[in-house]
Structure formats: structure tokens, C-alpha cells
XYZ file of C-alpha atoms in Angstrom:
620
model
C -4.088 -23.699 -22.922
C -3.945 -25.222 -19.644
C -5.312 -28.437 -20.214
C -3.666 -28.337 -23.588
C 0.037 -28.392 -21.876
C -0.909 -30.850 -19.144
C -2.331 -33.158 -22.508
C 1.369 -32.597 -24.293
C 3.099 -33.422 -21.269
C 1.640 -36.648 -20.473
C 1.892 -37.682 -24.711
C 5.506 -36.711 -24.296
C 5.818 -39.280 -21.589
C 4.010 -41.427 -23.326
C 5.957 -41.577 -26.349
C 9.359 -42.207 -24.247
C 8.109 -45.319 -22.334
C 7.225 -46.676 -25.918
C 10.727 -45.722 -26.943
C 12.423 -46.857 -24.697
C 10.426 -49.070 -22.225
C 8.229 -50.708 -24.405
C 9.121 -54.355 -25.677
C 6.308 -55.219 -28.074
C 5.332 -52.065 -30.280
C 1.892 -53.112 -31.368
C -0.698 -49.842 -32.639
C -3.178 -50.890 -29.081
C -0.140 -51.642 -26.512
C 0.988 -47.824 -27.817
C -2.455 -46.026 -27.476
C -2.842 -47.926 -24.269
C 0.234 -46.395 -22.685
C -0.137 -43.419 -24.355
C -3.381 -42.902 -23.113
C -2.649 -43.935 -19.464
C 0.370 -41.902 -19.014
C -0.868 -38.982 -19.967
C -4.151 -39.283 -17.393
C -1.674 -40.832 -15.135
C 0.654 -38.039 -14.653
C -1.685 -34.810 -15.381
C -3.846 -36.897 -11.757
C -0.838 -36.983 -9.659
C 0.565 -33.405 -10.877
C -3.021 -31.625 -9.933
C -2.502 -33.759 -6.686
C 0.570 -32.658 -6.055
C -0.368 -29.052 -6.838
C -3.255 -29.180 -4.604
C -2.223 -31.089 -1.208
C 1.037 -31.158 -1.132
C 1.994 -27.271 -2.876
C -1.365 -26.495 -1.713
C -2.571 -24.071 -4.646
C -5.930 -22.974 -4.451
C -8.290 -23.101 -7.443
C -5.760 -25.407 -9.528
C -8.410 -25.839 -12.603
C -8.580 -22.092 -12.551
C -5.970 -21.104 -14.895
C -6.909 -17.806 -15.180
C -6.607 -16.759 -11.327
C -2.829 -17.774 -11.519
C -1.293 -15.302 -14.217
C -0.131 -16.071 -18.038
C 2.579 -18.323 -16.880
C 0.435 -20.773 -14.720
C 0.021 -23.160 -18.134
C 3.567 -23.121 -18.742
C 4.625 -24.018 -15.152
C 1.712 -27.164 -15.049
C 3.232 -28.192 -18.363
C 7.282 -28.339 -16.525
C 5.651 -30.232 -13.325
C 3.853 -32.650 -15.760
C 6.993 -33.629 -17.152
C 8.812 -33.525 -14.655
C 6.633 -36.135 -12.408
C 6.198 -38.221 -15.763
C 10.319 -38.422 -16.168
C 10.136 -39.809 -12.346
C 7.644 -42.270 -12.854
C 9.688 -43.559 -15.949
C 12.953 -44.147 -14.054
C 10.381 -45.925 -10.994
C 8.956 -48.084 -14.367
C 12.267 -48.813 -15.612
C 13.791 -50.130 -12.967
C 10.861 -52.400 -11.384
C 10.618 -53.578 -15.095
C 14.346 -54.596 -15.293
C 15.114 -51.966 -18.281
C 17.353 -49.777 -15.854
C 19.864 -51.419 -13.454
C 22.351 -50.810 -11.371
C 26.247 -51.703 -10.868
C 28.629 -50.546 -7.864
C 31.860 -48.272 -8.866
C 34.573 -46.509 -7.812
C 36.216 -43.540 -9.110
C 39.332 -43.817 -10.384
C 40.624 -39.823 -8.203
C 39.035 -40.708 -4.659
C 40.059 -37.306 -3.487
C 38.433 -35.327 -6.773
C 35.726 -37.131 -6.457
C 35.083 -36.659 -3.163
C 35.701 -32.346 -3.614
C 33.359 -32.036 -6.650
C 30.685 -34.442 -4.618
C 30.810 -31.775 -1.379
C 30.749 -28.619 -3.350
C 27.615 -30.029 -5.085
C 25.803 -30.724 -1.645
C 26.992 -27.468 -0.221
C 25.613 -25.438 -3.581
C 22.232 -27.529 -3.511
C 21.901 -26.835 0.134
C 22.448 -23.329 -0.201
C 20.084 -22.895 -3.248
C 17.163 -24.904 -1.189
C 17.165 -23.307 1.760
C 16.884 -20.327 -0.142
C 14.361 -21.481 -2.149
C 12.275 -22.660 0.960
C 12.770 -19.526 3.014
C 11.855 -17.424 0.048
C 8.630 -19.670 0.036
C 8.451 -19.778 3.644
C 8.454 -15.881 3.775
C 6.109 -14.735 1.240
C 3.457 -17.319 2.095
C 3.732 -16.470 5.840
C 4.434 -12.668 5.889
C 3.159 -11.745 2.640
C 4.895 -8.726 0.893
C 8.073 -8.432 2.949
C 10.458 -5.356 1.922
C 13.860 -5.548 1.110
C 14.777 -3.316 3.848
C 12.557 -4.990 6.142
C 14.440 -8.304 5.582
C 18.408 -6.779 5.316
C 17.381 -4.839 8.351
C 15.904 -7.707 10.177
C 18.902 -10.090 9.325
C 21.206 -7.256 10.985
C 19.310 -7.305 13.751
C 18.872 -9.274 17.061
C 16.054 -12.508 16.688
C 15.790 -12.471 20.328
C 12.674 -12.957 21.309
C 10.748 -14.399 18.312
C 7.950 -15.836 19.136
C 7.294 -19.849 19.445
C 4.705 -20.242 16.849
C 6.835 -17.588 14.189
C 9.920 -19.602 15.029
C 8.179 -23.095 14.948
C 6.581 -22.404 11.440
C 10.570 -21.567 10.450
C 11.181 -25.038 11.646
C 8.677 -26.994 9.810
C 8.896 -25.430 6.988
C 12.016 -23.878 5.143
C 14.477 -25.806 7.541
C 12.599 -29.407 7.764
C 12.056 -28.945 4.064
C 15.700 -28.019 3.174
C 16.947 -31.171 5.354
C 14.779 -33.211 2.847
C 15.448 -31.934 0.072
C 19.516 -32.293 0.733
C 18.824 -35.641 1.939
C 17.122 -36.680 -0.660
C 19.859 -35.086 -3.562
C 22.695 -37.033 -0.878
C 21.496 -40.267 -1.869
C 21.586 -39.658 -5.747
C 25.137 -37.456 -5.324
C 26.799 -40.213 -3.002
C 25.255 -42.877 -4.779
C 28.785 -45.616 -5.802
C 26.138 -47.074 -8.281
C 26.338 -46.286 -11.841
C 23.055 -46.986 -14.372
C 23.039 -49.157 -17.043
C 20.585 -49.598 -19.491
C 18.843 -53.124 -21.095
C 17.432 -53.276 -23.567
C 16.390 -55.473 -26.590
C 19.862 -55.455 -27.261
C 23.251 -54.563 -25.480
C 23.621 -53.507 -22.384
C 24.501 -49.692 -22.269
C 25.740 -46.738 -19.394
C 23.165 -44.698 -18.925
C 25.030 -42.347 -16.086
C 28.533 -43.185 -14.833
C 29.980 -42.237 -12.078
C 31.618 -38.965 -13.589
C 28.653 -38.430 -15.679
C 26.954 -38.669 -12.065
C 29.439 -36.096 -10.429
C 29.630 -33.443 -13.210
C 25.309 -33.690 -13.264
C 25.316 -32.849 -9.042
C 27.549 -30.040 -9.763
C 25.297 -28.635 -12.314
C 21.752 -29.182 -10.139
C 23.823 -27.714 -7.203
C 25.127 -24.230 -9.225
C 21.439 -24.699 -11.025
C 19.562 -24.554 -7.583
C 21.318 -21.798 -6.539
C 21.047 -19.820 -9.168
C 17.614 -20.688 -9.816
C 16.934 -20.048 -5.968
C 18.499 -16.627 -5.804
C 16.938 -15.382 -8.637
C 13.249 -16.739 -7.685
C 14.033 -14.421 -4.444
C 15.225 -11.480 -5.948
C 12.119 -11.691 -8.292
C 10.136 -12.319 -5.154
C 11.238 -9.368 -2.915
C 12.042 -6.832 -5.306
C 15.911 -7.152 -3.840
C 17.039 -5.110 -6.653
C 15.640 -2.114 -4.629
C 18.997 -2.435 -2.563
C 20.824 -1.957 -4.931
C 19.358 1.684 -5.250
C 19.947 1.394 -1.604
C 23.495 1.522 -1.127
C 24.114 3.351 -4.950
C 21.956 6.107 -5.907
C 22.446 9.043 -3.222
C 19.634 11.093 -2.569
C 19.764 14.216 -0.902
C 15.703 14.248 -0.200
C 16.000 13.508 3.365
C 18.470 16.228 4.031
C 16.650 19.154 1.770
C 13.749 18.395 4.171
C 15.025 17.641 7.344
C 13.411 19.341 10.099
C 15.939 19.074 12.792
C 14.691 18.457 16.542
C 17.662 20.117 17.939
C 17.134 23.590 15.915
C 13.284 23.700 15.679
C 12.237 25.956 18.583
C 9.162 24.148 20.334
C 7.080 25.526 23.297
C 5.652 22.980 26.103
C 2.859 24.234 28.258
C 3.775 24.928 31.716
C 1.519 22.063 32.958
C 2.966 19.565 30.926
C 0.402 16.167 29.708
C 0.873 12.880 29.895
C 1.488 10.615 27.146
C 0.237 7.246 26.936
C 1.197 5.365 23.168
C -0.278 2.095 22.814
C 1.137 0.197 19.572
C -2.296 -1.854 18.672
C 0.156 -5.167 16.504
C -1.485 -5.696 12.989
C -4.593 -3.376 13.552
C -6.165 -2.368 10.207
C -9.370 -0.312 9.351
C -9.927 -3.070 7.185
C -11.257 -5.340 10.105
C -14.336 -2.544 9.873
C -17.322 -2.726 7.891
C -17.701 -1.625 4.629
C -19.773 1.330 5.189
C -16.801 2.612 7.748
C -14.463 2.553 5.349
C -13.302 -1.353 6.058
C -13.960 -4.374 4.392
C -15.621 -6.754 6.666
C -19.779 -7.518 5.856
C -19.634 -7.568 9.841
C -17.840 -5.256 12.148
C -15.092 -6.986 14.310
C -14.280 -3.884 15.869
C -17.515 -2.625 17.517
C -16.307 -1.551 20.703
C -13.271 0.712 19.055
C -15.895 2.279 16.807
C -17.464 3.625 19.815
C -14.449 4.762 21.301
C -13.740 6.394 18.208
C -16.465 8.945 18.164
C -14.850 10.217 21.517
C -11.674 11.059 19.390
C -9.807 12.456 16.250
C -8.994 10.270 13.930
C -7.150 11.003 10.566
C -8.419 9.473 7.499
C -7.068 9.612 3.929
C -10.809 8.739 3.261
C -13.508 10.797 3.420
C -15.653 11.758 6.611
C -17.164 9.440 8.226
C -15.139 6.472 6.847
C -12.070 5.648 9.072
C -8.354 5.814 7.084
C -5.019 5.834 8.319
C -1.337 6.665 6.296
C -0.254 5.117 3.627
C 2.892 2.340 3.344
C 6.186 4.061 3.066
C 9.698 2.870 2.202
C 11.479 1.557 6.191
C 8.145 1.721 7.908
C 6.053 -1.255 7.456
C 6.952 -3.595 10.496
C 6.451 -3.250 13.928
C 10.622 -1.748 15.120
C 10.584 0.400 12.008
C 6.981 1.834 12.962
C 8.324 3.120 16.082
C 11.400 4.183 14.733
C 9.050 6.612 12.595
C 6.881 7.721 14.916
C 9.221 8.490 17.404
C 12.331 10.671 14.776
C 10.508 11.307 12.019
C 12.745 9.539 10.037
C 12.356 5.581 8.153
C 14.137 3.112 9.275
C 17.092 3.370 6.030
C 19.199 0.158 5.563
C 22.159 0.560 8.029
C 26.115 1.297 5.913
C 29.338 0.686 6.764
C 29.156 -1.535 9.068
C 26.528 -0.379 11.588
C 23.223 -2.381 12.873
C 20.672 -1.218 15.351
C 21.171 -3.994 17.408
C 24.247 -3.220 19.844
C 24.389 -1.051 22.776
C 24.359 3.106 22.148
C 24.281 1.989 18.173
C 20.703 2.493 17.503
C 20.205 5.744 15.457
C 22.958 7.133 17.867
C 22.743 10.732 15.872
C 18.526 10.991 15.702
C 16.905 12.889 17.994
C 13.513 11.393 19.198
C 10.377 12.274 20.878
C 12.367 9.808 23.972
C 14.691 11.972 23.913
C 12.927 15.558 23.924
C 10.584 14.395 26.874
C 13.103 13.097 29.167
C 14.743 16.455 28.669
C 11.875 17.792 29.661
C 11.173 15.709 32.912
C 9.226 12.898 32.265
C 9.332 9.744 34.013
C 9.550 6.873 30.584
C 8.485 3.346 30.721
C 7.944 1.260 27.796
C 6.156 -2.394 27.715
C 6.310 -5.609 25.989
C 4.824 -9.004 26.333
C 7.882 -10.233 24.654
C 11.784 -9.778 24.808
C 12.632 -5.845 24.092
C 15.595 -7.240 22.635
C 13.797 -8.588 19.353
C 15.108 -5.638 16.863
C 17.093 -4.015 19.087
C 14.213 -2.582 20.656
C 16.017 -2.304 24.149
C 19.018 -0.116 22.665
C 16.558 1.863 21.088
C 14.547 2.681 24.160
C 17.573 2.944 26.511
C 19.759 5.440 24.181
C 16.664 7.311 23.201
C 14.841 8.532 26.957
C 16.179 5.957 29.667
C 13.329 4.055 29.275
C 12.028 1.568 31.963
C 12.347 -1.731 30.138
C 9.469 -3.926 31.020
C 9.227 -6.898 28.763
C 9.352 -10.524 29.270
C 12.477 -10.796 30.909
C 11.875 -8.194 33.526
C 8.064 -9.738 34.297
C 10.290 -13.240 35.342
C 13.085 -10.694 37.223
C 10.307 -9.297 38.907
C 8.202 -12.313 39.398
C 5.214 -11.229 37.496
C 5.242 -14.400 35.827
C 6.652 -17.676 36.427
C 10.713 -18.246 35.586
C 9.599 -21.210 32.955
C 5.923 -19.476 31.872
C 6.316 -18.526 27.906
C 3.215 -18.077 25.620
C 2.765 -16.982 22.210
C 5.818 -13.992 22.030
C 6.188 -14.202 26.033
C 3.235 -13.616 27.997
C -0.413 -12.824 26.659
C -2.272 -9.268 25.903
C -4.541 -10.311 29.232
C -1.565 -10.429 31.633
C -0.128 -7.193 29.502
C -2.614 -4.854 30.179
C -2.988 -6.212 33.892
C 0.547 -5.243 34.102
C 0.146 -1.950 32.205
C -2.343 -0.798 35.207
C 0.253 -1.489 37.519
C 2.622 0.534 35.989
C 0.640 3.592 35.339
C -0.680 3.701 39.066
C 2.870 3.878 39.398
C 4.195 6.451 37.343
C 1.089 8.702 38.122
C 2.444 8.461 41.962
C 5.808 10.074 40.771
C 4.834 13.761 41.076
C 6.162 13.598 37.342
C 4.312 13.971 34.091
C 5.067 10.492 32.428
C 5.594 8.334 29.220
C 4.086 5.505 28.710
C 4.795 3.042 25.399
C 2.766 -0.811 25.144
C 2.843 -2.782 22.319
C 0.335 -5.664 22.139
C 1.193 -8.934 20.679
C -1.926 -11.067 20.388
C -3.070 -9.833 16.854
C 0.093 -10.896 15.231
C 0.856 -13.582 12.535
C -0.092 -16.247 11.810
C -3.584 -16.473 12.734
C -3.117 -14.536 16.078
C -2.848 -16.049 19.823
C -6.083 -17.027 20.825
C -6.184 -17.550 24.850
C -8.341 -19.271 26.941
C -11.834 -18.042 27.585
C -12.164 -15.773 24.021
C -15.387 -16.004 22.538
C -15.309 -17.751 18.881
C -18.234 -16.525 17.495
C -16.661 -16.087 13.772
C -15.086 -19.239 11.504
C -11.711 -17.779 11.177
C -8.877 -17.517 14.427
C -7.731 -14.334 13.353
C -11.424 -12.832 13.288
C -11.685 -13.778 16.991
C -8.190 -12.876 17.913
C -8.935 -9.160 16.580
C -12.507 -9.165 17.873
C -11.475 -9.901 21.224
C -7.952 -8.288 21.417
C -9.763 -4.306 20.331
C -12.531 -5.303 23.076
C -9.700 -5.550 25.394
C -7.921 -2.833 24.424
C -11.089 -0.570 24.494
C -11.369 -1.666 28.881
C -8.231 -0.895 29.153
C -8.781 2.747 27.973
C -11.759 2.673 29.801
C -9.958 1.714 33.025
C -7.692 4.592 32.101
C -9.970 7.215 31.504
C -11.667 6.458 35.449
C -7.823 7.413 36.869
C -7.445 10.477 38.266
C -4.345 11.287 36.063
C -7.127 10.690 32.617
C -7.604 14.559 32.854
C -4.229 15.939 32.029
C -3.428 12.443 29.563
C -3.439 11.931 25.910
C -3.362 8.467 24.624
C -2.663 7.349 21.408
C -3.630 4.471 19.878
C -2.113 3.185 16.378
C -1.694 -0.185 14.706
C 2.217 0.079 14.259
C 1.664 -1.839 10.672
C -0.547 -3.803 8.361
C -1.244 -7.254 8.930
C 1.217 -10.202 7.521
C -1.025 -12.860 7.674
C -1.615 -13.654 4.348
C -4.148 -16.467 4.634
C -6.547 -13.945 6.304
C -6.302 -11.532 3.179
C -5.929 -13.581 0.087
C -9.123 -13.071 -1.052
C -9.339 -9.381 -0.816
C -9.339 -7.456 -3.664
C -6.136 -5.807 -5.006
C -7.417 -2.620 -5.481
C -8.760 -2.297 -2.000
C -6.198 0.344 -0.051
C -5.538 -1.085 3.230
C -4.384 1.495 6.497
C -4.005 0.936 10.308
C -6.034 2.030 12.751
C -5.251 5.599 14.349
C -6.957 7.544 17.287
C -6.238 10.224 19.473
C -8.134 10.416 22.839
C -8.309 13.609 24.882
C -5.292 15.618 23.319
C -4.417 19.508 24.841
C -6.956 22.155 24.825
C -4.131 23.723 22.132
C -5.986 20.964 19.327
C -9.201 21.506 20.215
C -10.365 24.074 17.454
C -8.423 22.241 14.933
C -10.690 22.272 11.612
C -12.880 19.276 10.596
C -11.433 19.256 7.176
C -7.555 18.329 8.420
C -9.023 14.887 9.409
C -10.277 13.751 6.356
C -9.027 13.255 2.573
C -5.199 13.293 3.433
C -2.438 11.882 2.704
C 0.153 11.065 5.302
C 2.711 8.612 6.257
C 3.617 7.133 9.690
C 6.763 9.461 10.064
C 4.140 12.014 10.220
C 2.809 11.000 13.563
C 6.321 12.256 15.408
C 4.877 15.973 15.222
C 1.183 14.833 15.731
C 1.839 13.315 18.875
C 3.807 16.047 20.507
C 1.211 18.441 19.121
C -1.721 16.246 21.011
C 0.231 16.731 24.411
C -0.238 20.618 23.906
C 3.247 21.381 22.331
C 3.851 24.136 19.870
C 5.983 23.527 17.046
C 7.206 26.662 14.974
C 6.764 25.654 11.655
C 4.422 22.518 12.142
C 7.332 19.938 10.933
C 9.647 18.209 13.024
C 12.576 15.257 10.854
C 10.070 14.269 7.912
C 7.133 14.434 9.463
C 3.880 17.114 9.048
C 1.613 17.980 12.164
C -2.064 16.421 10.995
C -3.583 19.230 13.375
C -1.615 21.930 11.157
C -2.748 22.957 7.521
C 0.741 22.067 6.473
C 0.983 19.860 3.454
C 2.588 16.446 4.009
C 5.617 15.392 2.057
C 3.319 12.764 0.441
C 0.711 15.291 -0.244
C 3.368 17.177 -1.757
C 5.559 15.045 -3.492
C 3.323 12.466 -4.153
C 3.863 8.779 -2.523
C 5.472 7.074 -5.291
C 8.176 9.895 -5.744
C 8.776 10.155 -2.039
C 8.853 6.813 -1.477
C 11.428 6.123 -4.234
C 13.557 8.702 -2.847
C 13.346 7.512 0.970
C 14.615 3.478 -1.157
C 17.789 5.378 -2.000
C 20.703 5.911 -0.016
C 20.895 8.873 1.859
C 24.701 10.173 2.467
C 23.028 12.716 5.226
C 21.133 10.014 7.203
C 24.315 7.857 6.812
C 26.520 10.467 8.449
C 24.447 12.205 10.912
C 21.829 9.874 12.511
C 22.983 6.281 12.023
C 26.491 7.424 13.775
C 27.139 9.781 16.648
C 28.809 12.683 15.323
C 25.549 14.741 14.864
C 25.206 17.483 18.207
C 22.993 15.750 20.768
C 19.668 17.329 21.819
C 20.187 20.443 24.390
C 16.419 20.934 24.777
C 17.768 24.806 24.094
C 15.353 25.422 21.302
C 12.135 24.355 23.706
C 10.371 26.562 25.757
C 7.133 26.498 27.922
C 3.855 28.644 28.323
């Protein structure tokens, strides 16, 4: 079918140079040009589909859905129609005459609203493009979030791929339809007898207008097909009460902290899957890129929705697949919903001003809070959220350059590099261990992020691909870092987490994995309280859990004791308690989490919901 519609393309083109371009109709002049158009475009369309659109396996028809014949066929055409017009005018058939219109000012109104509609409609069209072939399956609530949010603090290589792409390519494009729309030509055709208009100047006007609605229409829709968007609209119109029937609210759940309270160190690993494993630990590498964190591992818990002995992690949820919404779940409970009304969670005392976090129940309870970045805390609003929520100390790129860590004009990658992070991170916990005060310490790595990771100077290369490296060498360093850690004298009475805060965007690295293949982050819990210790073997393994889950677990693997083992959404993994995933199923949760949530609305994305008293928490 496939070579079939490429063959009636080209014969289509064919036929309408001999109609209309062709002077001497004799039977071997039309099988000549019959025969050469149709090799001649169905060459440069495969071209075009290979280097420029770059679309792997472009004789492979079946690899690219039911549709893929069909869309060759429209791009056949479509380059055949160009190389007409090129024929027609070299050969003198087409030609063209200046004009005027006769209303300069009408003219001129219809020939701007065209521009403005086609630029609209191709930079969504590129970005759309841009988005799904850089960052893979991108949520709707991920991207509304994200566009109500602060950009601060993107990093170079994120924003410079933004630049060559959807913005150089929109500039062309628009440039490109500017010649043809401001064009004060009209076309005229010659041929073996009169000479006739082909396009006039109005003709010429009222065609921009309709490629300029056309491209944004086209454009919007190829984007709302693309991201699912009609998910919003479930979103902000079907009301759900799931998230208040099972609610477990931090400021009424009574909690018990031992009297020698632990310290908390929660290291966000960026991008870390289990699928970077091998196969036969539950990943789906042929060679371990991980070795180092396997080892650490067996020192651990880990919690797998696999069986033993293969590593697992939770499963994707609905506001909880990027790196601000990851923390957002880990530390209420809660996903991060689609702000209403109004709000974003990018202005001061504005991020989940109602929400009670685990920031926010430790600083009641006297810990000293620092949190870490290699890049600027103000990407997401991540400085709001760490300021509202537990006083954090900020330390991210700006404050290294305030505090002369780095130099004022030094800026790699997102900021500054995982080897000058963790270098830093020492620093800092020497410090807070000094305090006299049991401390909270939150790092987020950057190095393992898209698109094809940071690789800096001096890390080994022994695989073909960046990214394998990248990861290789970025869980090595992570793993010295821990092992720096556990030679302090503050390791005994420390728990450290260590998560990847969401599955991989770079889509290059994972195009050729196989669909049915479940991919998880990476979890493990090192030395948690005495209080865990006789937790059953059979609460690792075979479950079912989300990342809003891990709000409970963590406080549980610093020794606190949560009356009934649920604290916002979130189940305590050490507990026998049934997640809501395990108990509702993912699909139905998930579906309910999509819709809008008058509760979460009212109570935790504004300020009217009683702040945390720490009345219900007691120690032992």
C-alpha cells in the first residue's frame, strides 16, 4: 500500500505537467514524463522524510501505524505540486506581473491577520514537535502547570534545543509564507493559447487567510491529539470528591516521633530508572550501568512492584511525573492538580499555601532544613515551595555565586555540575551535623537529565551512547557520596533516601524499547529507625504504589509512628496497609486524581485551610 500511494502520487503529477506543461503530446514524450516524475518525486519525498524529518525505518511501513501510507501519499503530492510551479516558471508557462490592490488599507488588514494566524499555527505546530520528540510523553498538567510557572533557571542545552528548533523553525516558516502573502506579483498563465490569471492579487489575499486559519487549526488540533489536552477539560469540569473521601490530614493524624529524633537526608537521583539495570534485575539493559548502586542496594530496602529479587519502583500517576511535581508528592501526599482561579505555584507564600508537608512537620519539630540545587531553585517555583513549606536553606546556583562557591560568570549544563554538587553537599552536612540539631537535608542532581545528559570532563566513555555514560558515571558518584556519608559520625542516627524523582524524557535513548516493558525509578532506603527493622519481607515486593506514597514512608524510615499508616494520599510501604492504587486500581485512581477536585481547590491551593500546630505529634 505504501509503495502503491507513493506510485499514484508521482502519476498524478505526471499527468498535470502533461496537461498543462507539456507542449508536444506525443505517446513517448508522455511516458517519459510520466515515468520520471513519479521516480522523481517518490526520491526526494523519502529524502525529505529521512534527513530532513528524520524518520527512522522510512521503507518500513508497518513500524509507522495504518496511516503512514496515507501521509507518504499527501507529501508526494505535495513536493510534486512544488516542483511543477519551479518547472513552470523556468519553462516560461507561469509568469509574473506587478499589482496593486485597488483598498490599500483592506489589503493590508487581511495580509497581517494571515501572517499573525500562520505564525501562531507554526509555532504551535513546531513546539508540539519540538516537545514530544524531546520530552517524550509530556502530560497535560505537566505542560499547563509548567506554563504557569517560573522558567527560571532552564538549563542552556534545554533552552538552546527550544531555539533551534520550534523558534528558528517558526521564523522560517513565517518568512517563507511572508514572501508569497506580501508578494505585489500576480500569476499568469501561457499557454498554447491566451494568456490567463492564474492567482490575482485578491485571489492571493483570500488564499493566505485560509493557510493562516488552516495552520492554526490544523496546528491546534495536531497538539491536542498529541498531548491528550482534552484531559483538561475533565480538569477544570468534572468534580471529584476522591481526594477529599481519602484525605488523610497532617494536621489531625496523631503521629509519635522518637525522643532521639533521626536525621533525614533525601537525595532526588534526576531521570533514574530501574530500567538502566540488567534484565535479570528487573531492568532492561544486556549490561548493567548501575553496578555500584546494585551493591549499595543489598545494604537497603527497596520496594518493588516486581517480584523479589528484581528491583521496581511506583507506578506513573496523574501530577507526578516531572521533577517539581515529584517533590510536591513526596513531600504532601498530594499530586500536583492544575492550579484554578487564578493561582500558580510560582509567587511568594502561593505554593500549596493550605498543604501541610513533611517541611513543614519537621521544622515544627526542630530540625535545622537545607535543600540543594545545581541550578536556580526558582525553576517551578521551587524556592516558594521550600521557603513556605520548612524555612528551607536555599542553596542553588545563585547562592553558590553569593557565596563564592563558584565563579559570578561560571554556568554549566543547569548551573553547576553533579561533581561540584556533591562537593558542596559535604560541606553542608558537616555543617548542619555541627548544629546540635537533628537536620534535613534535600539534593537534587542534574547531570542525568535530557537530552542525552551532561557529560563532564574526565567521565569514562566506555559505552556508544552519552546518556549510557552520563548514568554510569552519575550512580557511581552518587554511590561515594553515600559512602562518604555513611564514614560521618552523624551516619548512625541518619536515614537517607534515595529516589529518581521521575522517568527519563529522553526519548532518543528509549525508542527502541518495547511498549509493553513497565518502566519505574529507582528507590532505596539506607539505614531507616530500628521502628522498620522487623518489617516483613513480603511488603517489599509485588506492590503497587505511587510516588505520593513515599510522604508516609519517609517519615516512617526516620522512626515516626503514624496512627493509621496514611498520611494526605499516601500508604506507609513498611505498613500492611493497602495503597490507593492497590485498592482502587491505577487506571480508576488515576482518572479521578485528572479531575478537578473542589476540596484541593479550596483547602490546599489557597490559605484558608488551619495551618499545622504540630498538636497531634508526640514523641517516645
Amino acid at each position: 500500500m505504501f509503495y502503491v500511494c507513493g506510485a499514484l502520487a508521482g502519476l498524478l503529477v505526471g499527468v498535470l505537467n502533461i496537461l498543462f506543461f507539456c507542449r508536444k503530446r506525443r505517446v513517448g514524450t508522455c511516458i517519459h514524463l510520466l515515468v520520471r516524475d513519479t521516480v522523481f518525486v517518490n526520491l526526494v519525498s523519502l529524502a525529505l522524510m529521512k534527513y530532513l524529518l528524520r524518520i527512522p525505518n522510512v521503507f518500513s511501513p508497518e513500524l509507522h501505524g495504518p496511516y503512514y501510507p496515507l501521509k507518504f501519499f499527501a507529501l508526494t503530492l505535495l513536493v510534486g505540486l512544488a516542483c511543477l510551479f519551479v518547472e513552470g516558471v523556468l519553462e516560461g508557462f507561469l509568469i509574473f506581473e506587478r499589482t496593486a490592490p485597488r483598498h490599500r488599507g483592506r489589503a493590508w488588514v487581511v495580509r497581517i491577520l494571515s501572517i499573525v494566524l500562520f505564525l501562531l499555527g507554526a509555532a504551535t505546530f513546531t513546539a508540539t514537535i519540538w516537545a514530544k520528540s524531546t520530552m517524550g510523553d509530556l502530560t497535560p498538567d505537566q505542560m499547563l502547570i509548567n506554563l504557569m510557572s517560573p522558567v527560571g533557571g532552564t538549563g542552556e542545552d534545554v533552552a538552546a534545543t527550544i531555539l533551534e528548533g520550534p523558534v528558528f523553525q517558526t521564523a522560517l516558516l513565517t518568512a517563507v509564507f511572508c514572501l508569497f502573502a506580501l508578494s505585489p506579483r500576480k500569476i499568469l498563465y501561457q499557454g498554447n493559447k491566451q494568456l490567463r490569471t492564474v492567482l490575482s492579487e485578491f485571489a492571493r489575499r483570500i488564499l493566505c487567510l485560509i493557510l493562516g486559519i488552516a495552520m492554526l487549526a490544523g496546528s491546534l488540533t495536531f497538539g491536542i491529539y498529541k498531548f491528550n489536552l482534552t484531559q483538561l477539560y475533565d480538569a477544570y469540569t468534572n468534580d471529584s470528591a476522591y481526594v477529599e473521601e481519602h484525605f488523610a490530614d497532617p494536621t489531625t493524624v496523631p503521629m509519635r516521633f522518637p525522643e532521639k529524633k533521626r536525621n533525614l537526608i533525601h537525595i532526588y537521583l534526576e531521570s533514574l530508572e530501574n530500567s538502566y539495570l540488567s534484565k535479570d534485575l528487573g531492568g532492561y539493559m544486556d549490561t548493567n550501568l548501575m553496578p555500584e548502586l546494585t551493591e549499595l542496594a543489598k545494604e537497603g530496602v527497596s520496594f518493588s512492584n516486581r517480584p523479589a529479587g528484581q528491583f521496581g519502583g511506583p507506578l506513573p500517576s496523574t501530577g507526578g511525573t516531572w521533577s517539581v511535581a515529584s517533590m510536591v508528592n513526596m513531600g504532601f501526599g498530594l499530586p500536583m492538580k492544575v492550579p484554578m482561579d487564578g493561582n500558580s505555584y510560582g509567587t511568594p507564600g502561593n505554593f500549596f499555601p493550605g498543604g501541610t508537608g513533611i517541611g513543614d512537620i519537621l521544622q515544627q519539630q526542630g530540625y535545622e532544613q537545607s535543600v540543594m540545587f545545581g541550578a536556580d531553585a526558582d525553576f517551578g517555583g521551587l524556592a516558594h515551595y521550600f521557603t513556605l513549606h520548612g524555612n528551607f536553606n536555599i542553596l542553588d546556583y545563585k547562592a553558590a555565586k553569593e557565596k563564592g562557591w563558584i565563579p559570578e560568570d561560571y554556568y554549566v549544563w543547569w548551573g553547576f555540575e553533579d561533581d561540584k554538587l556533591y562537593s558542596f553537599a559535604k560541606d553542608e552536612l558537616t555543617r548542619l551535623s555541627e548544629t546540635g540539631k537533628p537536620f534535613h537535608f534535600v539534593m537534587e542532581t542534574a547531570d542525568t537529565h535530557f537530552p542525552d545528559g551532561y557529560l563532564a570532563e574526565g567521565t569514562p566513555t566506555p559505552y556508544d551512547s552519552q546518556y549510557a555514560n552520563v548514568i554510569a558515571y552519575s550512580t557511581k558518584q552518587t554511590v561515594e557520596f553515600v559512602r562518604w556519608i555513611q564514614q560521618q559520625p552523624f551516619y548512625e542516627n541518619t536515614t537517607i533516601v534515595l529516589i529518581g524523582d521521575h522517568l527519563s524524557m529522553d526519548k532518543n535513548f528509549f525508542k527502541d524499547f518495547d511498549p509493553s516493558y513497565q518502566r519505574t525509578t529507582f528507590n532505596l532506603i539506607l539505614n531507616p529507625a530500628p521502628t522498620v527493622a522487623d518489617t516483613p519481607a513480603q511488603y517489599y515486593n509485588d506492590r503497587t504504589w505511587a510516588v505520593f506514597d513515599m510522604f508516609p514512608t519517609v517519615l516512617t524510615s526516620i522512626g515516626v509512628e503514624i496512627e493509621g499508616e496514611r498520611l494526605g494520599l499516601g500508604t506507609n510501604l513498611f505498613s500492611g496497609e493497602k495503597t490507593l492504587f492497590e485498592q482502587d486500581g491505577v487506571d480508576f485512581v488515576n482518572k479521578e486524581l485528572n479531575n478537578r477536585s473542589n476540596f484541593f481547590n479550596e483547602h490546599i491551593l489557597l490559605s484558608k485551610y488551619q495551618k499545622y500546630e504540630g498538636k497531634n505529634i508526640t514523641t517516645y
